[in-house]
């Protein structure tokens, strides 16, 4: 066993690697959906949609949460647990703000009269942004677990792997959101 | 559904520390040992046994619809006793027939040949052959099985609801599958199909993630990538294909669920059902086919590659010769893996696909013949002048090569878009994919079960029953599927339950009777295999030596009945490639033996 762990020390941690493969897999799902969107947008009866302005605010919220989580990771590595708890709490709040703003964006669209009937940009937006929100919720659940552990953690191992995995996933969800937003602005017209 | 997976991956990573400490020294209860087990070997057995149950169900379905195809005039009162109004008057109703073929395809493609095959052997072989104590994340691995179990429960319960299971073909093309009013098989059964498949996709993604990161990160000292046994390479490519293609099917399934239940029209446009004009506008049914086949084609190789890998290993071990062209095997698997993503539209030649685009897909499709031919050549040259031991596993492997050749050649016919105009949706297609993908992969799976059964259960399967199983299945498979080529060339369509109305097909009546009779016999022989499997777990001949086949790979350096953690002491170190058979006058040299002073490494 020592032989193996010696050898593995030089390599990327298996959990991090697993996360990267999982990210590849999530990318394929959104690639499938956005390419379906491109195909459909070139066909007849396509109805464009005006992007609600509130999505800019949510973009700011999630970008800012990425920043706070990165800072949390740094303070974890420097073993400043007080700052770490504060920053991870802040990340959680920002992520919930993001979700609330997404909800407001959906309400805005709904009030514009974009319903589920049909097959235009609005319906794709509901599905794609909705799936993205589910991925964010998954991340928030992990954040909550991490937050609770930061206060009750009995195990005194300062391995930063879980926090790093969390941060990587969160940055990914963040970038995915930016991609989806830019995608809708450019192609969704 | 997929978000559950991502959550768990993040959460389990968050709990990461205490999973690395499991080495089987701790006390295990019945539940942690056999039910919610995190031991890859137990999970492999769970996948295998669930797969066997599904194979029985899926096989039984084919027997039922073959009765209809072979004997459309005959009444079987027992069917009415068993299935009630689905077989009113002892004859299978059209709705029942479509449900049977749909579920036969779904069950065998996904639940048996994907989960049952790679779920079993990737779990069993990866840690054992690369020299690891378990998977990268045993917890995700356990979740993978239980998501599969959940998918199985949902799919199985769809068989028992009043409107029956999904019945629009295993490809569930909209608009038929999207509109409950169009067919009873598109009512609740179709929602359950989609939910079951979503769970299934989560299961196979969790499994695939684990396989990839285990193979890349957990190899023992000295086990470089080019010293990996070929089954591991095959499982690696399989997992990569699955991880990249299943999410695309999931996206298609999600859009279809929206169309079915929430009134969107992603796939629906200009439809009239029973004289009623539907309000849906602007959708594209072809879009679904693109999303479906972007998974659907790689899926074929997800099924076939593990069989190829295991057959390579078993042929080398049982002909007591090194595998011919190890690097060529890797290269051809890699090429197949890449090409698998670039040929999906050959399933759609007659959907109005642009003929120029079609010709590109013809070229790419025919290119697959090159790596396939390399692999066939290598298998034959591995057997060539070998000191062959005809164990049941070896026979099934040779049978695999035979089926792969005959089924592969007809693929060249179908890959041509012009010939496909005549052959598409005929029995020719059914014959082609059953031989090359269905039966061939089944043979790879049987070969694997016979070969690694001693490692799984510490006992042997009965050989005599194994030989009967092989010969009847081999001859039976050709008798069933070969004649279907002729029917297909004559234009007989697939998915039709009664062809008596066509003069041109009535000549095949007796042929269809023969196929049905053989199907029943072959099915009975599979029951013999199932008997052999379960009987031998408890009463089979015991394995007394650590390395019963004289094989080089690491799984045979573990105890006869390895515990959780696989090796009692340290994990062995690897010094050579796994195919040093008949080298320097020695029958075999295990991977753990250092390269001698007078010996050249491979």
mmCIF file of C-alpha atoms in Angstrom, chain A residues 2-143:
data_model
loop_
_atom_site.group_PDB
_atom_site.id
_atom_site.type_symbol
_atom_site.label_atom_id
_atom_site.label_comp_id
_atom_site.label_asym_id
_atom_site.label_seq_id
_atom_site.Cartn_x
_atom_site.Cartn_y
_atom_site.Cartn_z
ATOM 1 C CA UNK A 2 2.853 2.341 0.749
ATOM 2 C CA UNK A 3 4.250 1.707 -2.685
ATOM 3 C CA UNK A 4 0.984 2.775 -4.230
ATOM 4 C CA UNK A 5 0.493 5.858 -2.121
ATOM 5 C CA UNK A 6 4.084 6.872 -2.789
ATOM 6 C CA UNK A 7 3.408 6.623 -6.457
ATOM 7 C CA UNK A 8 0.090 8.405 -6.232
ATOM 8 C CA UNK A 9 1.557 11.374 -4.449
ATOM 9 C CA UNK A 10 3.023 12.553 -7.722
ATOM 10 C CA UNK A 11 -0.266 12.216 -9.529
ATOM 11 C CA UNK A 12 -3.497 14.170 -9.450
ATOM 12 C CA UNK A 13 -5.830 13.046 -6.650
ATOM 13 C CA UNK A 14 -8.362 10.485 -7.970
ATOM 14 C CA UNK A 15 -11.323 12.499 -6.691
ATOM 15 C CA UNK A 16 -10.150 15.601 -8.512
ATOM 16 C CA UNK A 17 -9.617 13.583 -11.628
ATOM 17 C CA UNK A 18 -13.089 12.064 -11.326
ATOM 18 C CA UNK A 19 -14.493 15.568 -11.081
ATOM 19 C CA UNK A 20 -12.745 16.625 -14.285
ATOM 20 C CA UNK A 21 -14.211 13.657 -16.144
ATOM 21 C CA UNK A 22 -17.631 14.474 -14.691
ATOM 22 C CA UNK A 23 -17.226 18.050 -15.930
ATOM 23 C CA UNK A 24 -16.498 16.674 -19.404
ATOM 24 C CA UNK A 25 -19.711 14.712 -19.147
ATOM 25 C CA UNK A 26 -21.779 17.732 -18.073
ATOM 26 C CA UNK A 27 -20.261 19.740 -20.922
ATOM 27 C CA UNK A 28 -21.480 17.080 -23.358
ATOM 28 C CA UNK A 29 -25.027 17.398 -22.051
ATOM 29 C CA UNK A 30 -25.064 21.159 -22.466
ATOM 30 C CA UNK A 31 -23.329 20.825 -25.828
ATOM 31 C CA UNK A 32 -26.167 18.536 -26.880
ATOM 32 C CA UNK A 33 -28.787 21.034 -25.727
ATOM 33 C CA UNK A 34 -27.137 24.132 -27.161
ATOM 34 C CA UNK A 35 -26.517 22.455 -30.504
ATOM 35 C CA UNK A 36 -30.167 21.427 -30.566
ATOM 36 C CA UNK A 37 -30.883 25.111 -29.975
ATOM 37 C CA UNK A 38 -28.679 26.134 -32.929
ATOM 38 C CA UNK A 39 -30.345 23.604 -35.224
ATOM 39 C CA UNK A 40 -33.806 24.734 -34.205
ATOM 40 C CA UNK A 41 -33.021 28.453 -34.431
ATOM 41 C CA UNK A 42 -32.381 28.057 -38.159
ATOM 42 C CA UNK A 43 -35.798 26.581 -38.815
ATOM 43 C CA UNK A 44 -39.120 28.218 -39.548
ATOM 44 C CA UNK A 45 -41.412 29.436 -36.765
ATOM 45 C CA UNK A 46 -38.502 30.354 -34.531
ATOM 46 C CA UNK A 47 -39.496 32.852 -31.856
ATOM 47 C CA UNK A 48 -36.679 34.873 -30.307
ATOM 48 C CA UNK A 49 -36.850 36.182 -26.774
ATOM 49 C CA UNK A 50 -35.645 39.331 -25.035
ATOM 50 C CA UNK A 51 -33.121 38.428 -22.354
ATOM 51 C CA UNK A 52 -34.295 39.732 -18.960
ATOM 52 C CA UNK A 53 -31.886 42.327 -17.557
ATOM 53 C CA UNK A 54 -31.853 40.607 -14.170
ATOM 54 C CA UNK A 55 -29.613 37.888 -15.585
ATOM 55 C CA UNK A 56 -26.777 40.433 -15.580
ATOM 56 C CA UNK A 57 -27.159 40.769 -11.830
ATOM 57 C CA UNK A 58 -27.164 37.025 -11.345
ATOM 58 C CA UNK A 59 -24.006 36.818 -13.450
ATOM 59 C CA UNK A 60 -22.346 39.293 -11.106
ATOM 60 C CA UNK A 61 -23.511 37.270 -8.100
ATOM 61 C CA UNK A 62 -22.119 33.968 -9.321
ATOM 62 C CA UNK A 63 -18.839 35.526 -10.496
ATOM 63 C CA UNK A 64 -18.426 37.129 -7.096
ATOM 64 C CA UNK A 65 -19.217 33.815 -5.353
ATOM 65 C CA UNK A 66 -16.449 32.147 -7.350
ATOM 66 C CA UNK A 67 -14.076 34.785 -6.071
ATOM 67 C CA UNK A 68 -15.109 34.299 -2.435
ATOM 68 C CA UNK A 69 -14.816 30.522 -2.739
ATOM 69 C CA UNK A 70 -11.323 30.856 -4.195
ATOM 70 C CA UNK A 71 -10.399 33.105 -1.276
ATOM 71 C CA UNK A 72 -11.929 30.541 1.092
ATOM 72 C CA UNK A 73 -9.712 27.887 -0.439
ATOM 73 C CA UNK A 74 -6.655 30.080 0.075
ATOM 74 C CA UNK A 75 -7.488 30.747 3.701
ATOM 75 C CA UNK A 76 -8.155 27.017 4.244
ATOM 76 C CA UNK A 77 -4.691 26.253 2.906
ATOM 77 C CA UNK A 78 -3.216 28.882 5.215
ATOM 78 C CA UNK A 79 -5.240 27.321 8.043
ATOM 79 C CA UNK A 80 -7.084 30.519 8.836
ATOM 80 C CA UNK A 81 -10.250 28.700 9.798
ATOM 81 C CA UNK A 82 -12.111 31.821 10.951
ATOM 82 C CA UNK A 83 -11.697 33.548 7.590
ATOM 83 C CA UNK A 84 -12.486 30.272 5.864
ATOM 84 C CA UNK A 85 -15.808 29.932 7.677
ATOM 85 C CA UNK A 86 -16.697 33.510 6.909
ATOM 86 C CA UNK A 87 -15.860 33.208 3.230
ATOM 87 C CA UNK A 88 -17.602 29.896 2.709
ATOM 88 C CA UNK A 89 -20.688 31.345 4.403
ATOM 89 C CA UNK A 90 -20.487 34.333 2.092
ATOM 90 C CA UNK A 91 -20.212 32.018 -0.914
ATOM 91 C CA UNK A 92 -23.327 30.219 0.235
ATOM 92 C CA UNK A 93 -25.264 33.448 0.560
ATOM 93 C CA UNK A 94 -24.128 34.618 -2.877
ATOM 94 C CA UNK A 95 -25.099 31.306 -4.438
ATOM 95 C CA UNK A 96 -28.574 31.598 -2.926
ATOM 96 C CA UNK A 97 -28.776 35.167 -4.254
ATOM 97 C CA UNK A 98 -27.869 33.790 -7.676
ATOM 98 C CA UNK A 99 -30.690 31.261 -7.500
ATOM 99 C CA UNK A 100 -33.185 33.928 -6.391
ATOM 100 C CA UNK A 101 -32.147 36.189 -9.264
ATOM 101 C CA UNK A 102 -32.491 33.298 -11.735
ATOM 102 C CA UNK A 103 -36.006 32.769 -10.401
ATOM 103 C CA UNK A 104 -36.724 36.491 -10.873
ATOM 104 C CA UNK A 105 -35.448 36.195 -14.458
ATOM 105 C CA UNK A 106 -37.801 33.294 -15.101
ATOM 106 C CA UNK A 107 -40.700 35.290 -13.617
ATOM 107 C CA UNK A 108 -39.795 38.206 -15.856
ATOM 108 C CA UNK A 109 -39.921 35.960 -18.940
ATOM 109 C CA UNK A 110 -43.186 34.401 -17.799
ATOM 110 C CA UNK A 111 -44.700 37.891 -17.369
ATOM 111 C CA UNK A 112 -43.562 38.782 -20.886
ATOM 112 C CA UNK A 113 -45.855 35.980 -22.042
ATOM 113 C CA UNK A 114 -43.192 33.357 -22.718
ATOM 114 C CA UNK A 115 -44.949 30.135 -21.762
ATOM 115 C CA UNK A 116 -43.991 26.494 -22.195
ATOM 116 C CA UNK A 117 -46.149 26.174 -25.303
ATOM 117 C CA UNK A 118 -44.081 26.268 -28.482
ATOM 118 C CA UNK A 119 -40.470 25.607 -29.366
ATOM 119 C CA UNK A 120 -38.680 28.936 -29.493
ATOM 120 C CA UNK A 121 -35.770 30.472 -27.644
ATOM 121 C CA UNK A 122 -37.908 30.942 -24.512
ATOM 122 C CA UNK A 123 -38.682 27.238 -24.085
ATOM 123 C CA UNK A 124 -35.042 26.304 -24.645
ATOM 124 C CA UNK A 125 -34.088 28.963 -22.136
ATOM 125 C CA UNK A 126 -36.369 27.473 -19.492
ATOM 126 C CA UNK A 127 -34.941 23.994 -20.037
ATOM 127 C CA UNK A 128 -31.274 24.935 -20.322
ATOM 128 C CA UNK A 129 -31.165 27.558 -17.565
ATOM 129 C CA UNK A 130 -33.308 25.278 -15.418
ATOM 130 C CA UNK A 131 -30.843 22.411 -15.813
ATOM 131 C CA UNK A 132 -28.007 24.783 -15.014
ATOM 132 C CA UNK A 133 -29.852 25.869 -11.874
ATOM 133 C CA UNK A 134 -30.160 22.205 -10.856
ATOM 134 C CA UNK A 135 -26.396 21.875 -11.159
ATOM 135 C CA UNK A 136 -26.024 24.971 -9.005
ATOM 136 C CA UNK A 137 -28.373 23.483 -6.414
ATOM 137 C CA UNK A 138 -26.205 20.355 -6.377
ATOM 138 C CA UNK A 139 -23.217 22.587 -5.681
ATOM 139 C CA UNK A 140 -25.084 24.454 -2.941
ATOM 140 C CA UNK A 141 -25.916 21.204 -1.168
ATOM 141 C CA UNK A 142 -22.214 20.347 -1.194
ATOM 142 C CA UNK A 143 -21.454 23.886 0.053
#
